[in-house]
């Protein structure tokens, strides 16, 4: 089950953060923030999720804390998509599909001509898209 | 790892028993334990008949399926420490080969050991030991066979051991013992496996137990692969066992403890023995996956113990990884020791929280049990003993002894006797809860966090954010332990980090903790600020009502500005539960508002008097990481004073937006992120210009042309030109735009230093001062670093989406966001200031520097003051400047040397004193008032004392008068301070190079000189000076006494000190430290002055002033030696030309002596050209003109000055400079041996002339002199060709030759060399000597022709 979704800007400023559990937003926010260490490390070292000829935007598992696993995805503009799940048996292929859908929603959101790059994503449409993706994996609506 | 017993954390080692001969036990035991490979542990038994019970009794085949537990608690320790696998009987060789009595004693020992080991199947080894010191001797084979038969062992188990053989003998024993132990453990494992196989209905618990024991026995054998296989099999049964634990906390705890046992054994084996890191990590993950979640809803005690168990698992795994020495680079981030320690700390924090809950349940006292709880017989089990230990011991009786012998834990005594019993589930929970009350949770957690931080820092991975989280947890735990002082720095650092990263939720949780710290420290000022910042974070854990209540309470404190009154409100909200007491909080707020109102009335009365509004809390915002910028982000800047607003209609007049009729516009906008409106008492801007600091009140800016925000965004709280302190409000989620037209007091740099906001209602409140240059300077960094998105020039954390994305003021109106410093153009026509100086100055001269000031045609200036400075760039010393027009009558500038005459020195000191007084702050001239268009011309003399670059600066300060009708329509007069600054860099060069040659007396040659008497000066100079003296003596002993300049040594530079920068000192330094001359003889000092200047120089005179003890002899007129370029006047020198002068000097006395100085050299010179090439700098107002414009202005001003007949005459006549160079030390030495050649000045060809060599020995010993004749140089020479002459002491000797020249004209004398034989010194006494040979008259030629035989003695 997805418990949190975050979009982090190129300079690590949070653009969007949504949690799907009760009373854990602070902990999950801190967990996402800490996982940026792993993102920076993997991006700097070129350690992507799967070794292929084409650079892979999917970063794989970034951090593990108790039952939660943090997965990451980085776009060409160095924007990070972070997903926190508490399902230990989720597969990489499922996460790739989730990130592809999130990336599409993010691209739609930043294509808004009234959106200023680097500012928080407050688009209701993007929020609805993210919640749809999360609920498809069992998150609380 | 200290949480576990040692038998669990270290691999098992075979155990053997050494029986008999106790004197051999230490050596043999030490060898087996430390040197034998593999190691073997041993226990010692002194006598074979005491071995009963040592090896235990083998149990019968179990038939039942029910067990009381899974793993025996003491089984592992028992087999490692008290149940040996081999019985080693040590016997004397004498008892083996001795008499029948000794053999009988041996047999009895064998029987006893055999009987003891038989029950458990332990192996038996007999070691026949020889006496120490004796060589090895064989044991008869028949006796060995009898021993084997008697003990029932194989032949290889009987060893002949000779201690004298040392290590090889010990190795043989060790190898046999280890092999026998391995055979025993293998047989034991097979027996256990067979017994387990033959069980009728094997249970899972027994399967697990058997697998674990087989694994341990494999470890005893060193079979790691088999041990790992059995441990994995044992762990595999745990999932089945765990499924049967639902609702049974004790059973679950037992299974969890057993799992921990098996897991630690397996992971230790993988990491420490097999170095298989991935398998160990997989085992760890599987272990946590199986046991992380409790299979049922736990009671608090079990939950706390489970968190402790989890924390221990992480800690032990981290310790194992760190101690294994495997490459940690292959580990994933979450498996790094730092992350494992952090996870352990998180579990410990959870445990602390549950423990706090338990403590609350029991009112702070730990619950008590009716007895004492001890570990049970099986791993993970607990037993309840009676409270009285004596009763339990009595009840145990004899059965307890057997239990003790079996190696069971202490509680087994009571258990075996039936005195102990298992705990009920309620008792177990109560026991766990009471245990939690005895643990210092915060200390353990803090230690773990410190360890985690150290491990994270040393991991070599990117852990910046993780470290901040660990630091936040550390601060939280320190705060929980009551150490707010220690927690505060950690939390402050973390808060600053999250502010910089702009993560609201972590920042909010950190601020809550920090706020609690401030409350415990009774720092209510900081507490109020943190409350307001916390309320400004929309993504915090607080809801809107809580944030608003918190902000209201903080505002009441700020408005009241009284800390005592604020204490109730700000301290009434628990930090951990910010919204827990909203109703109470609202009451406090109302009370605070009432109190603040009273305080405001009092302050209003004060304000009506003369004082400013009362402010109790003063906040300073000096960093971009300040929390106030989270609440009140701001934007500030000047409007461009040169910006021109396009006319509203085509053809209309353009207007300057940044400045109107002598004002400069400054604007600041403050955004309010707090959920409540913040009333302002006033807003003031502090500025600073060339006249000093001043303050301007800011008023709300109208949302007109200058505003970038429009009404549609809703983010404008300005109220349209309201004056300050009249209803200014920082509305929540909106800009408050403030601006002011600043009257220009003077042109130049105008800096906005700080913005002061006074918050409050009525007359009292708090002040916030934003230090603008620091805030906006710090903000320039991310933009300079090339961030993908350019940050808006706003200091602080601006939120508000679309509204905040626009600047509060329009840049099209000329607003310069973030510009806190601006150059204010003058509002009047500034005067022109021109500075001129020669392009190249010569060191030692007084250069003419001209200054011209011309007031503008439209504006006169009042009270003008000119401040001139000249700074030597290298030393940063101010050079002297003097008025040249008043001192122009003085013809010469005298540069004093160190040895000038006293009268000159005195006069020079007075002048230097005056100059030094001027040097302190440069030259300040009061020019007074200048009418419009008036010129003023000044001439300054610059003392170019030092070489190198000199920065000339002239700064004119004045007050301009403007008259006009701007604004009001009435004529008015206004004044404005202004300044002009012109700077110029000139270069000072060295004009002269001085050389000095000393020539000895002509035709008198000193072969040897007496050493000068040592003096104080010589002693002070030390050995380098003595060496120098020797060199000088050698030169003197030769014919040439030319003292060429020597390279200055470090010692001489140090002796000269700072004076070396002066020209006389520089020239003196180019001369040798000491001159040496023959005493009492006429010498010649040849002075050479070479021009180094790029311009022509005139040498007016050169005089030598002899020092005391030196006589200046009359000589020929001053000679000059000029280069081919000098044709007009011999005393005008171009570059590299040399001016030479010769002086005849001699010592006043005949005796040798040392004089402080040869004298001094006085040179008078000046520039040849009256007008050198000039450099010019000009400034008009605050801006400096470029080089071309400055040159044009200088030309104009020079022409104007000439037209006025001013001081241009002083420019036309170059100043005369006089240079007084002290000459160095001189030593007059008395020559010991001299050779003088006497010869006629003229002769006649064909006629003999006498050449006489006069040798004089002034010494006390005889000198042998060798004389040799070389090339006759066109003469026939009669006399000794080569001879030696003994010159007695204080006497003379002479040699003579007859030379007959056969050519006419100038002729060189024959070459005659004189050498002092004892000292190996030679001199050519005729070198440079010549005579003029006249032609022979015809009559003499005729007479001389027929007498060719008259040439006796011709060489």
mmCIF file of C-alpha atoms in Angstrom, chain B residues 6 123 190 242-243 346 502 529 685 818 880 1073 1144 1150 1190 1199:
data_model
loop_
_atom_site.group_PDB
_atom_site.id
_atom_site.type_symbol
_atom_site.label_atom_id
_atom_site.label_comp_id
_atom_site.label_asym_id
_atom_site.label_seq_id
_atom_site.Cartn_x
_atom_site.Cartn_y
_atom_site.Cartn_z
ATOM 1 C CA UNK B 6 30.078 -15.331 25.861
ATOM 2 C CA UNK B 123 37.640 -40.411 24.447
ATOM 3 C CA UNK B 190 25.450 -39.124 15.173
ATOM 4 C CA UNK B 242 5.758 -19.072 16.064
ATOM 5 C CA UNK B 243 2.408 -19.895 14.543
ATOM 6 C CA UNK B 346 14.255 4.448 16.778
ATOM 7 C CA UNK B 502 12.407 24.460 3.259
ATOM 8 C CA UNK B 529 9.277 33.936 18.101
ATOM 9 C CA UNK B 685 14.331 52.563 7.555
ATOM 10 C CA UNK B 818 17.552 43.374 -3.186
ATOM 11 C CA UNK B 880 54.688 64.022 3.229
ATOM 12 C CA UNK B 1073 80.752 48.051 4.423
ATOM 13 C CA UNK B 1144 92.633 62.803 -3.032
ATOM 14 C CA UNK B 1150 100.564 57.620 10.187
ATOM 15 C CA UNK B 1190 41.013 63.920 -17.375
ATOM 16 C CA UNK B 1199 45.998 76.887 -19.538
#
